[in-house]
mmCIF file of C-alpha atoms in Angstrom:
data_model
loop_
_atom_site.group_PDB
_atom_site.id
_atom_site.type_symbol
_atom_site.label_atom_id
_atom_site.label_comp_id
_atom_site.label_asym_id
_atom_site.label_seq_id
_atom_site.Cartn_x
_atom_site.Cartn_y
_atom_site.Cartn_z
ATOM 1 C CA MET A 19 34.010 -17.398 28.924
ATOM 2 C CA THR A 20 32.553 -13.894 28.901
ATOM 3 C CA SER A 21 35.112 -11.101 29.236
ATOM 4 C CA GLU A 22 34.440 -7.960 31.870
ATOM 5 C CA GLY A 23 33.835 -6.385 28.060
ATOM 6 C CA ASP A 24 31.066 -8.387 27.327
ATOM 7 C CA LEU A 25 29.457 -8.014 30.626
ATOM 8 C CA LEU A 26 29.965 -4.384 30.476
ATOM 9 C CA LEU A 27 28.307 -4.469 26.996
ATOM 10 C CA LYS A 28 25.318 -6.026 28.311
ATOM 11 C CA GLN A 29 24.836 -4.076 31.318
ATOM 12 C CA GLY A 30 25.109 -1.052 29.028
ATOM 13 C CA ILE A 31 22.247 -2.349 26.730
ATOM 14 C CA ALA A 32 19.933 -3.122 29.951
ATOM 15 C CA GLN A 33 20.660 0.420 31.084
ATOM 16 C CA TYR A 34 19.799 1.923 27.754
ATOM 17 C CA GLN A 35 16.500 0.213 27.738
ATOM 18 C CA GLN A 36 15.384 1.414 30.843
ATOM 19 C CA GLY A 37 16.224 4.863 30.123
ATOM 20 C CA GLU A 38 19.532 5.380 32.107
ATOM 21 C CA PHE A 39 21.570 7.029 29.155
ATOM 22 C CA GLU A 40 24.615 8.564 30.855
ATOM 23 C CA ALA A 41 24.913 5.163 33.068
ATOM 24 C CA ALA A 42 24.662 3.124 29.988
ATOM 25 C CA LEU A 43 27.148 5.661 28.268
ATOM 26 C CA GLU A 44 29.713 4.543 31.111
ATOM 27 C CA SER A 45 29.455 1.032 30.807
ATOM 28 C CA TRP A 46 30.181 1.148 27.217
ATOM 29 C CA ARG A 47 33.188 3.564 27.185
ATOM 30 C CA GLN A 48 34.698 1.076 29.881
ATOM 31 C CA ALA A 49 33.838 -1.887 27.165
ATOM 32 C CA VAL A 50 35.376 0.205 24.476
ATOM 33 C CA THR A 51 38.983 0.652 26.611
ATOM 34 C CA LEU A 52 39.010 -3.080 27.612
ATOM 35 C CA TYR A 53 38.200 -4.346 23.704
ATOM 36 C CA ARG A 54 40.928 -1.760 22.688
ATOM 37 C CA ASP A 55 43.166 -2.973 25.117
ATOM 38 C CA MET A 56 42.462 -6.723 24.118
ATOM 39 C CA ALA A 57 42.751 -5.863 20.542
ATOM 40 C CA GLU A 58 39.044 -6.996 19.986
ATOM 41 C CA ARG A 59 38.344 -4.375 17.377
ATOM 42 C CA GLY A 60 35.129 -5.848 16.217
ATOM 43 C CA ARG A 61 33.659 -5.726 19.748
ATOM 44 C CA GLU A 62 35.019 -2.102 20.131
ATOM 45 C CA GLY A 63 33.271 -1.026 16.845
ATOM 46 C CA ALA A 64 29.880 -2.594 18.226
ATOM 47 C CA ALA A 65 30.672 -0.479 21.810
ATOM 48 C CA LEU A 66 31.567 2.545 20.109
ATOM 49 C CA GLY A 67 28.195 2.298 17.979
ATOM 50 C CA ASN A 68 25.900 1.887 21.179
ATOM 51 C CA MET A 69 28.034 5.207 22.632
ATOM 52 C CA GLY A 70 26.971 6.668 19.561
ATOM 53 C CA ALA A 71 23.183 5.936 20.310
ATOM 54 C CA ALA A 72 23.841 6.804 24.010
ATOM 55 C CA TYR A 73 25.054 10.284 22.938
ATOM 56 C CA GLN A 74 22.519 10.760 20.376
ATOM 57 C CA ALA A 75 19.701 9.607 23.094
ATOM 58 C CA LEU A 76 21.642 12.416 25.222
ATOM 59 C CA GLY A 77 21.191 15.363 22.500
ATOM 60 C CA ASP A 78 24.717 15.370 21.876
ATOM 61 C CA LEU A 79 24.757 14.702 18.240
ATOM 62 C CA LYS A 80 28.091 15.943 17.517
ATOM 63 C CA ALA A 81 29.896 12.968 19.864
ATOM 64 C CA ALA A 82 27.350 10.357 18.441
ATOM 65 C CA ILE A 83 28.466 11.296 14.896
ATOM 66 C CA ALA A 84 32.214 11.089 16.260
ATOM 67 C CA CYS A 85 31.183 7.548 17.705
ATOM 68 C CA TYR A 86 29.499 6.335 14.375
ATOM 69 C CA GLU A 87 32.558 7.473 12.533
ATOM 70 C CA GLN A 88 35.067 5.278 14.124
ATOM 71 C CA HIS A 89 32.744 2.808 14.184
ATOM 72 C CA LEU A 90 32.437 2.783 10.509
ATOM 73 C CA ALA A 91 36.476 2.952 9.994
ATOM 74 C CA ILE A 92 36.987 -0.295 11.796
ATOM 75 C CA ALA A 93 34.175 -2.069 10.200
ATOM 76 C CA GLN A 94 35.903 -0.788 6.827
ATOM 77 C CA ASP A 95 39.139 -2.233 8.329
ATOM 78 C CA LEU A 96 37.657 -5.436 9.148
ATOM 79 C CA GLU A 97 35.415 -5.880 5.774
ATOM 80 C CA ASP A 98 32.675 -6.229 7.698
ATOM 81 C CA LEU A 99 29.592 -5.678 6.002
ATOM 82 C CA GLN A 100 27.282 -5.663 8.927
ATOM 83 C CA GLY A 101 29.249 -3.540 10.843
ATOM 84 C CA GLN A 102 29.423 -0.995 8.148
ATOM 85 C CA GLY A 103 25.936 -0.945 7.722
ATOM 86 C CA ASN A 104 24.793 -0.149 11.287
ATOM 87 C CA ALA A 105 27.445 2.566 11.432
ATOM 88 C CA LEU A 106 26.141 4.030 8.227
ATOM 89 C CA LEU A 107 22.426 3.751 8.853
ATOM 90 C CA ASN A 108 23.234 5.178 12.373
ATOM 91 C CA LEU A 109 24.990 8.272 10.579
ATOM 92 C CA GLY A 110 22.236 8.667 8.278
ATOM 93 C CA THR A 111 19.902 9.030 10.866
ATOM 94 C CA ALA A 112 21.879 11.364 12.609
ATOM 95 C CA TYR A 113 22.449 13.748 9.924
ATOM 96 C CA SER A 114 18.829 13.862 9.305
ATOM 97 C CA THR A 115 18.329 14.207 12.832
ATOM 98 C CA LEU A 116 20.314 17.383 12.122
ATOM 99 C CA GLY A 117 18.475 18.369 9.392
ATOM 100 C CA GLU A 118 21.348 17.694 6.852
ATOM 101 C CA TYR A 119 19.558 15.897 4.278
ATOM 102 C CA GLU A 120 21.890 15.361 1.549
ATOM 103 C CA LEU A 121 24.578 13.992 4.044
ATOM 104 C CA ALA A 122 21.899 11.810 5.354
ATOM 105 C CA ILE A 123 21.013 10.661 1.935
ATOM 106 C CA ALA A 124 24.515 10.017 0.785
ATOM 107 C CA TYR A 125 25.154 7.546 3.764
ATOM 108 C CA GLN A 126 21.493 5.890 3.251
ATOM 109 C CA GLN A 127 22.618 4.974 -0.529
ATOM 110 C CA ARG A 128 25.892 3.912 1.016
ATOM 111 C CA ARG A 129 23.956 1.537 3.179
ATOM 112 C CA MET A 130 21.559 0.499 0.504
ATOM 113 C CA ALA A 131 24.445 -1.010 -1.323
ATOM 114 C CA ILE A 132 25.037 -2.978 1.177
ATOM 115 C CA ALA A 133 21.693 -4.135 1.752
ATOM 116 C CA ILE A 134 21.483 -5.163 -1.755
ATOM 117 C CA ALA A 135 24.594 -7.016 -1.938
ATOM 118 C CA MET A 136 23.631 -8.815 1.441
ATOM 119 C CA ALA A 137 20.221 -9.560 -0.262
ATOM 120 C CA ASP A 138 18.191 -8.143 2.756
ATOM 121 C CA LYS A 139 15.253 -6.828 1.579
ATOM 122 C CA ALA A 140 13.385 -5.978 4.765
ATOM 123 C CA LEU A 141 16.362 -3.728 5.416
ATOM 124 C CA GLU A 142 16.482 -2.289 2.041
ATOM 125 C CA GLY A 143 12.800 -1.304 2.734
ATOM 126 C CA GLN A 144 13.998 0.542 5.917
ATOM 127 C CA LEU A 145 16.224 2.479 3.836
ATOM 128 C CA LEU A 146 14.034 3.441 1.024
ATOM 129 C CA TYR A 147 11.942 4.958 3.719
ATOM 130 C CA GLN A 148 14.445 6.992 5.234
ATOM 131 C CA LEU A 149 15.486 7.972 1.752
ATOM 132 C CA LYS A 150 11.979 8.921 0.724
ATOM 133 C CA ILE A 151 12.088 10.807 4.078
ATOM 134 C CA GLY A 152 15.048 13.008 3.056
ATOM 135 C CA TYR A 153 13.467 13.431 -0.780
ATOM 136 C CA GLN A 154 10.617 14.969 1.012
ATOM 137 C CA HIS A 155 12.633 17.232 2.485
ATOM 138 C CA LEU A 156 14.101 18.267 -0.379
ATOM 139 C CA GLY A 157 11.413 18.505 -2.362
ATOM 140 C CA GLU A 158 12.420 15.825 -5.017
ATOM 141 C CA GLY A 159 8.651 14.567 -6.014
ATOM 142 C CA ASP A 160 10.100 12.329 -8.587
ATOM 143 C CA ARG A 161 12.633 10.333 -6.177
ATOM 144 C CA VAL A 162 10.178 10.126 -3.497
ATOM 145 C CA ARG A 163 7.770 8.557 -5.942
ATOM 146 C CA ASP A 164 10.858 5.954 -7.118
ATOM 147 C CA CYS A 165 11.368 5.159 -3.555
ATOM 148 C CA GLN A 166 7.395 4.457 -3.077
ATOM 149 C CA ASP A 167 7.195 2.184 -5.729
ATOM 150 C CA ARG A 168 10.244 0.089 -4.815
ATOM 151 C CA LEU A 169 8.839 0.031 -1.472
ATOM 152 C CA LEU A 170 5.652 -1.424 -2.928
ATOM 153 C CA ALA A 171 7.961 -3.947 -5.339
ATOM 154 C CA ILE A 172 9.404 -5.252 -1.861
ATOM 155 C CA ALA A 173 6.413 -5.317 0.177
ATOM 156 C CA ARG A 174 5.053 -7.750 -2.736
ATOM 157 C CA GLU A 175 8.229 -9.689 -2.732
ATOM 158 C CA LEU A 176 8.097 -10.078 1.098
ATOM 159 C CA PHE A 177 4.051 -10.747 0.803
ATOM 160 C CA PHE A 178 5.008 -13.880 -1.787
ATOM 161 C CA GLU A 179 8.204 -14.931 0.124
ATOM 162 C CA THR A 180 6.967 -15.413 3.427
ATOM 163 C CA LYS A 181 3.504 -16.656 2.502
ATOM 164 C CA SER A 182 1.680 -14.010 4.373
ATOM 165 C CA ASP A 183 -1.763 -13.461 4.533
ATOM 166 C CA ASP A 184 -1.319 -9.763 5.722
ATOM 167 C CA PHE A 185 -0.211 -7.665 3.011
ATOM 168 C CA ILE A 186 -1.100 -4.308 5.018
ATOM 169 C CA ALA A 187 1.184 -5.527 7.740
ATOM 170 C CA ILE A 188 4.095 -6.095 5.872
ATOM 171 C CA ALA A 189 3.468 -2.434 4.111
ATOM 172 C CA HIS A 190 3.422 -1.104 7.489
ATOM 173 C CA SER A 191 6.477 -2.561 8.389
ATOM 174 C CA LEU A 192 8.192 -0.690 5.452
ATOM 175 C CA GLY A 193 6.560 2.563 6.627
ATOM 176 C CA LEU A 194 4.391 2.352 4.081
ATOM 177 C CA ASN A 195 0.947 4.261 4.702
ATOM 178 C CA PRO A 196 -1.632 2.234 2.830
ATOM 179 C CA LEU A 197 -4.130 5.105 2.915
ATOM 180 C CA GLU A 198 -1.876 7.442 0.780
ATOM 181 C CA ASP A 199 0.897 5.393 -0.487
ATOM 182 C CA PHE A 200 -0.989 3.121 -2.770
ATOM 183 C CA ALA A 201 -2.042 5.001 -5.332
ATOM 184 C CA GLY A 202 -0.950 4.035 -8.872
ATOM 185 C CA GLY A 203 0.826 0.982 -7.166
ATOM 186 C CA ASN A 204 0.941 -2.724 -8.415
ATOM 187 C CA LEU A 205 -1.004 -4.504 -5.992
ATOM 188 C CA SER A 206 -2.162 -7.389 -7.978
ATOM 189 C CA ASN A 207 -2.432 -10.762 -6.905
ATOM 190 C CA LEU A 208 -2.448 -9.540 -3.470
ATOM 191 C CA ASP A 209 -4.148 -10.544 -0.317
ATOM 192 C CA PHE A 210 -6.460 -7.400 1.297
ATOM 193 C CA HIS A 211 -9.296 -9.606 3.050
ATOM 194 C CA TYR A 212 -10.551 -7.496 6.044
ATOM 195 C CA ALA A 213 -8.428 -4.731 4.830
ATOM 196 C CA ASP A 214 -9.439 -1.088 6.586
ATOM 197 C CA LEU A 215 -8.504 0.872 3.147
ATOM 198 C CA SER A 216 -11.551 3.358 3.811
ATOM 199 C CA ARG A 217 -11.222 6.554 2.448
ATOM 200 C CA ALA A 218 -7.709 5.597 1.336
ATOM 201 C CA GLU A 219 -6.498 7.222 -2.176
ATOM 202 C CA LEU A 220 -6.115 4.373 -4.755
ATOM 203 C CA GLU A 221 -6.534 5.969 -7.643
ATOM 204 C CA ASN A 222 -5.179 4.185 -11.151
ATOM 205 C CA ALA A 223 -4.082 1.470 -8.459
ATOM 206 C CA ASP A 224 -3.827 -2.093 -10.297
ATOM 207 C CA PHE A 225 -6.048 -4.575 -7.957
ATOM 208 C CA SER A 226 -6.499 -7.145 -10.658
ATOM 209 C CA ASN A 227 -7.125 -10.631 -9.288
ATOM 210 C CA ALA A 228 -6.386 -9.100 -5.820
ATOM 211 C CA TYR A 229 -8.535 -10.788 -2.815
ATOM 212 C CA LEU A 230 -10.556 -7.957 -1.286
ATOM 213 C CA GLU A 231 -13.513 -10.371 0.235
ATOM 214 C CA LEU A 232 -14.983 -8.077 3.803
ATOM 215 C CA ALA A 233 -12.279 -5.208 2.729
ATOM 216 C CA ASP A 234 -13.583 -1.630 3.810
ATOM 217 C CA LEU A 235 -13.605 0.344 0.917
ATOM 218 C CA SER A 236 -16.329 2.670 1.924
ATOM 219 C CA SER A 237 -15.425 6.484 0.725
ATOM 220 C CA ALA A 238 -11.993 5.179 -0.995
ATOM 221 C CA ASN A 239 -11.066 6.975 -4.323
ATOM 222 C CA LEU A 240 -10.595 4.188 -6.792
ATOM 223 C CA ALA A 241 -10.780 6.140 -9.859
ATOM 224 C CA GLY A 242 -9.384 4.512 -12.969
ATOM 225 C CA ALA A 243 -8.364 1.703 -10.588
ATOM 226 C CA ASN A 244 -7.677 -1.801 -12.411
ATOM 227 C CA LEU A 245 -9.953 -4.337 -10.464
ATOM 228 C CA SER A 246 -10.510 -6.722 -13.242
ATOM 229 C CA HIS A 247 -10.977 -10.473 -11.628
ATOM 230 C CA ALA A 248 -10.531 -8.910 -8.371
ATOM 231 C CA GLN A 249 -12.919 -10.708 -5.557
ATOM 232 C CA LEU A 250 -14.836 -8.399 -3.246
ATOM 233 C CA THR A 251 -17.918 -10.718 -2.189
ATOM 234 C CA ASN A 252 -18.920 -8.678 0.757
ATOM 235 C CA ALA A 253 -16.689 -5.783 0.624
ATOM 236 C CA ASN A 254 -17.880 -2.125 1.659
ATOM 237 C CA LEU A 255 -17.816 0.044 -1.085
ATOM 238 C CA ASN A 256 -20.262 2.380 -0.003
ATOM 239 C CA ARG A 257 -19.816 6.018 -1.707
ATOM 240 C CA THR A 258 -16.755 4.696 -3.029
ATOM 241 C CA ASN A 259 -15.274 6.315 -6.496
ATOM 242 C CA LEU A 260 -14.847 3.963 -9.209
ATOM 243 C CA CYS A 261 -15.729 6.498 -11.664
ATOM 244 C CA GLY A 262 -13.473 5.244 -14.991
ATOM 245 C CA ALA A 263 -12.257 1.773 -13.358
ATOM 246 C CA ASN A 264 -12.189 -1.816 -14.717
ATOM 247 C CA LEU A 265 -14.243 -4.133 -13.105
ATOM 248 C CA SER A 266 -14.284 -6.636 -15.614
ATOM 249 C CA ASP A 267 -14.938 -9.868 -14.550
ATOM 250 C CA ALA A 268 -15.022 -8.816 -10.844
ATOM 251 C CA ASP A 269 -16.952 -10.355 -8.363
ATOM 252 C CA LEU A 270 -18.804 -7.214 -6.609
ATOM 253 C CA CYS A 271 -21.533 -9.332 -4.938
ATOM 254 C CA THR A 272 -21.595 -6.490 -2.156
ATOM 255 C CA ASN A 273 -22.617 -2.838 -1.146
ATOM 256 C CA LEU A 274 -22.022 -0.315 -3.700
ATOM 257 C CA ASN A 275 -24.824 2.108 -2.324
ATOM 258 C CA ARG A 276 -23.871 5.442 -3.784
ATOM 259 C CA ALA A 277 -21.046 4.502 -5.482
ATOM 260 C CA ASN A 278 -19.489 6.395 -8.419
ATOM 261 C CA LEU A 279 -18.878 3.983 -11.256
ATOM 262 C CA THR A 280 -19.077 6.684 -13.953
ATOM 263 C CA ASN A 281 -17.439 5.577 -17.127
ATOM 264 C CA ALA A 282 -16.625 2.220 -15.425
ATOM 265 C CA ILE A 283 -16.008 -1.009 -17.468
ATOM 266 C CA ALA A 284 -17.715 -3.694 -15.871
ATOM 267 C CA ARG A 285 -17.963 -6.635 -18.640
ATOM 268 C CA ARG A 286 -19.338 -9.661 -17.423
ATOM 269 C CA THR A 287 -18.842 -8.476 -13.634
ATOM 270 C CA ASN A 288 -20.881 -9.978 -11.016
ATOM 271 C CA PHE A 289 -23.283 -7.883 -9.452
ATOM 272 C CA THR A 290 -25.819 -10.419 -8.235
ATOM 273 C CA ALA A 291 -27.795 -9.398 -5.383
ATOM 274 C CA ALA A 292 -25.462 -6.128 -4.950
ATOM 275 C CA TYR A 293 -27.065 -3.206 -3.261
ATOM 276 C CA LEU A 294 -26.405 0.067 -5.858
ATOM 277 C CA ARG A 295 -29.096 1.991 -4.364
ATOM 278 C CA GLY A 296 -28.522 5.734 -5.581
ATOM 279 C CA ALA A 297 -25.007 4.407 -7.198
ATOM 280 C CA ASN A 298 -24.032 6.809 -10.434
ATOM 281 C CA LEU A 299 -23.719 4.124 -13.262
ATOM 282 C CA SER A 300 -23.693 7.046 -15.985
ATOM 283 C CA GLY A 301 -21.878 5.726 -18.998
ATOM 284 C CA VAL A 302 -21.196 2.256 -17.394
ATOM 285 C CA CYS A 303 -20.456 -0.425 -19.685
ATOM 286 C CA LEU A 304 -22.525 -3.458 -18.166
ATOM 287 C CA VAL A 305 -22.098 -5.855 -20.989
ATOM 288 C CA ASP A 306 -22.803 -9.306 -20.339
ATOM 289 C CA ALA A 307 -23.008 -8.452 -16.711
ATOM 290 C CA ILE A 308 -24.814 -10.389 -14.026
ATOM 291 C CA LEU A 309 -27.353 -8.171 -11.923
ATOM 292 C CA LYS A 310 -29.686 -10.840 -10.832
ATOM 293 C CA ASN A 311 -31.799 -9.677 -7.743
ATOM 294 C CA ALA A 312 -29.721 -6.470 -7.668
ATOM 295 C CA ASP A 313 -31.064 -3.422 -5.843
ATOM 296 C CA LEU A 314 -30.912 -0.670 -8.300
ATOM 297 C CA SER A 315 -33.408 1.753 -6.642
ATOM 298 C CA ARG A 316 -32.542 5.409 -7.367
ATOM 299 C CA ALA A 317 -29.566 4.592 -9.464
ATOM 300 C CA ASN A 318 -28.564 6.605 -12.562
ATOM 301 C CA LEU A 319 -27.955 4.562 -15.487
ATOM 302 C CA THR A 320 -28.022 7.366 -17.955
ATOM 303 C CA ASP A 321 -26.212 6.008 -20.960
ATOM 304 C CA ALA A 322 -25.211 3.026 -19.525
ATOM 305 C CA ASP A 323 -24.559 0.083 -21.982
ATOM 306 C CA LEU A 324 -26.343 -3.438 -20.709
ATOM 307 C CA THR A 325 -25.797 -5.251 -23.966
ATOM 308 C CA GLY A 326 -26.506 -8.756 -22.921
ATOM 309 C CA ALA A 327 -26.575 -8.103 -19.274
ATOM 310 C CA ASP A 328 -28.517 -10.309 -17.170
ATOM 311 C CA VAL A 329 -31.283 -8.143 -15.140
ATOM 312 C CA SER A 330 -33.465 -10.837 -13.618
ATOM 313 C CA ARG A 331 -35.709 -9.624 -10.756
ATOM 314 C CA VAL A 332 -33.934 -6.425 -10.616
ATOM 315 C CA GLU A 333 -35.580 -3.458 -8.059
ATOM 316 C CA TRP A 334 -35.971 -0.708 -10.593
ATOM 317 C CA THR A 335 -37.472 1.889 -7.781
ATOM 318 C CA GLY A 336 -36.702 5.301 -8.853
ATOM 319 C CA VAL A 337 -34.129 4.225 -11.512
ATOM 320 C CA ILE A 338 -32.735 7.038 -14.114
ATOM 321 C CA CYS A 339 -32.182 5.383 -17.352
ATOM 322 C CA ASP A 340 -32.151 7.949 -19.824
ATOM 323 C CA ARG A 341 -30.827 6.999 -22.995
ATOM 324 C CA ALA A 342 -29.456 3.745 -21.384
ATOM 325 C CA ARG A 343 -29.257 0.857 -23.905
ATOM 326 C CA PHE A 344 -30.632 -2.556 -23.672
ATOM 327 C CA VAL A 345 -29.486 -5.069 -26.547
ATOM 328 C CA GLN A 346 -30.311 -8.906 -25.891
ATOM 329 C CA THR A 347 -30.885 -7.876 -22.022
ATOM 330 C CA VAL A 348 -31.883 -10.813 -19.910
ATOM 331 C CA GLY A 349 -34.681 -10.707 -17.857
ATOM 332 C CA VAL A 350 -36.850 -7.840 -18.802
ATOM 333 C CA SER A 351 -40.496 -8.667 -19.294
ATOM 334 C CA GLU A 352 -42.572 -6.378 -21.913
ATOM 335 C CA SER A 353 -44.131 -4.419 -19.078
ATOM 336 C CA LEU A 354 -40.777 -3.605 -17.537
ATOM 337 C CA LYS A 355 -39.440 -2.927 -21.249
ATOM 338 C CA GLN A 356 -42.187 -0.403 -21.762
ATOM 339 C CA ASP A 357 -41.745 1.245 -18.120
ATOM 340 C CA LEU A 358 -38.003 1.752 -18.973
ATOM 341 C CA ILE A 359 -38.864 3.382 -22.421
ATOM 342 C CA LYS A 360 -41.012 5.716 -20.636
ATOM 343 C CA LEU A 361 -38.148 6.724 -18.695
ATOM 344 C CA GLY A 362 -35.818 7.124 -22.047
ATOM 345 C CA ALA A 363 -34.378 3.760 -22.276
ATOM 346 C CA ILE A 364 -33.461 2.738 -25.623
ATOM 347 C CA PHE A 365 -34.502 -0.977 -26.692
ATOM 348 C CA GLU A 366 -32.933 -2.376 -29.703
ATOM 349 C CA SER A 367 -33.697 -5.286 -31.629
ATOM 350 C CA GLU A 368 -31.387 -8.309 -32.137
ATOM 351 C CA ASP A 369 -31.856 -7.694 -35.729
ATOM 352 C CA PRO A 370 -29.466 -5.232 -37.156
ATOM 353 C CA GLY A 371 -30.350 -1.891 -38.447
ATOM 354 C CA ILE A 372 -33.902 -2.495 -36.784
ATOM 355 C CA ASP A 373 -34.709 -0.154 -34.054
ATOM 356 C CA ASN A 374 -37.578 -0.302 -31.683
ATOM 357 C CA ALA A 375 -36.516 2.795 -29.336
ATOM 358 C CA ASP A 376 -40.278 3.495 -29.740
ATOM 359 C CA GLY A 377 -41.532 0.396 -28.416
ATOM 360 C CA ASP A 378 -43.255 -0.635 -32.168
#
């Protein structure tokens, strides 16, 4: 049978949700009195926690903290981990609002221990986000990065455990900003199809074996990133910075117009029918890459290595290929060879020690 205290508790929740904070506070105050008279300590603690939320909504943080501390004491007496966790979380939030970040962090760390003991990864992620904010305010960059790395790790665990197909949504739920927080992170084997990562800071991120088909990576910074074996078919990499990136064995049948691939490693990479107009490919390793039907108009291939690459039916209009190295390159006719040599390309014989750079 529902008690009067329970009815008041529910009534207060409805009032709180409607923004009637003073009315909710009075309902919960009455519920606390009834629960106390009935020795219902667990419910008393929950009602006190709700009172704290009402006081906080009304701007009275001192009263809110007093309620949260009473809730915590009751939960500790009852060895109620869930209740302790809720009280500690509320105390951390209250002290953070007051700008007392060291105290806020201390409460969040205590809450973290409970979340880990309960194997609650989603809650652990929420707490890490709060800790990250606290460390940011204290200027502790290393600890901010530690929190961010752990948040990414939890997001990965949740992604595979829930068999989700939307890693971005999971990241957002943990307070991560994909445009800023993925740099240097382990994002391998994840699903990013249709993801909007335009202009994202992704330097040194590990996207190996990731699924990025139809993702928007235009103007993103992927310098030094690992994209080996990644699937990027029909992704948008227009003006993307891939300087020094590892693209080996990746599928890049897509738009790379004006992308920066300077010194990238693209061994066995599939660029079939890719758009590379105006792309900077200087110093890129294209050993055994597939460039069939690719558009290299006005691309810069200075010092690129195309050993064993397949360049059948490539569009070469306006290409810059000073010192570009062609060894056993497939799809180069004799006339094209001579044209490329005039542009500074180097063709080497299959026989060691015989250099035909002059076309003789």
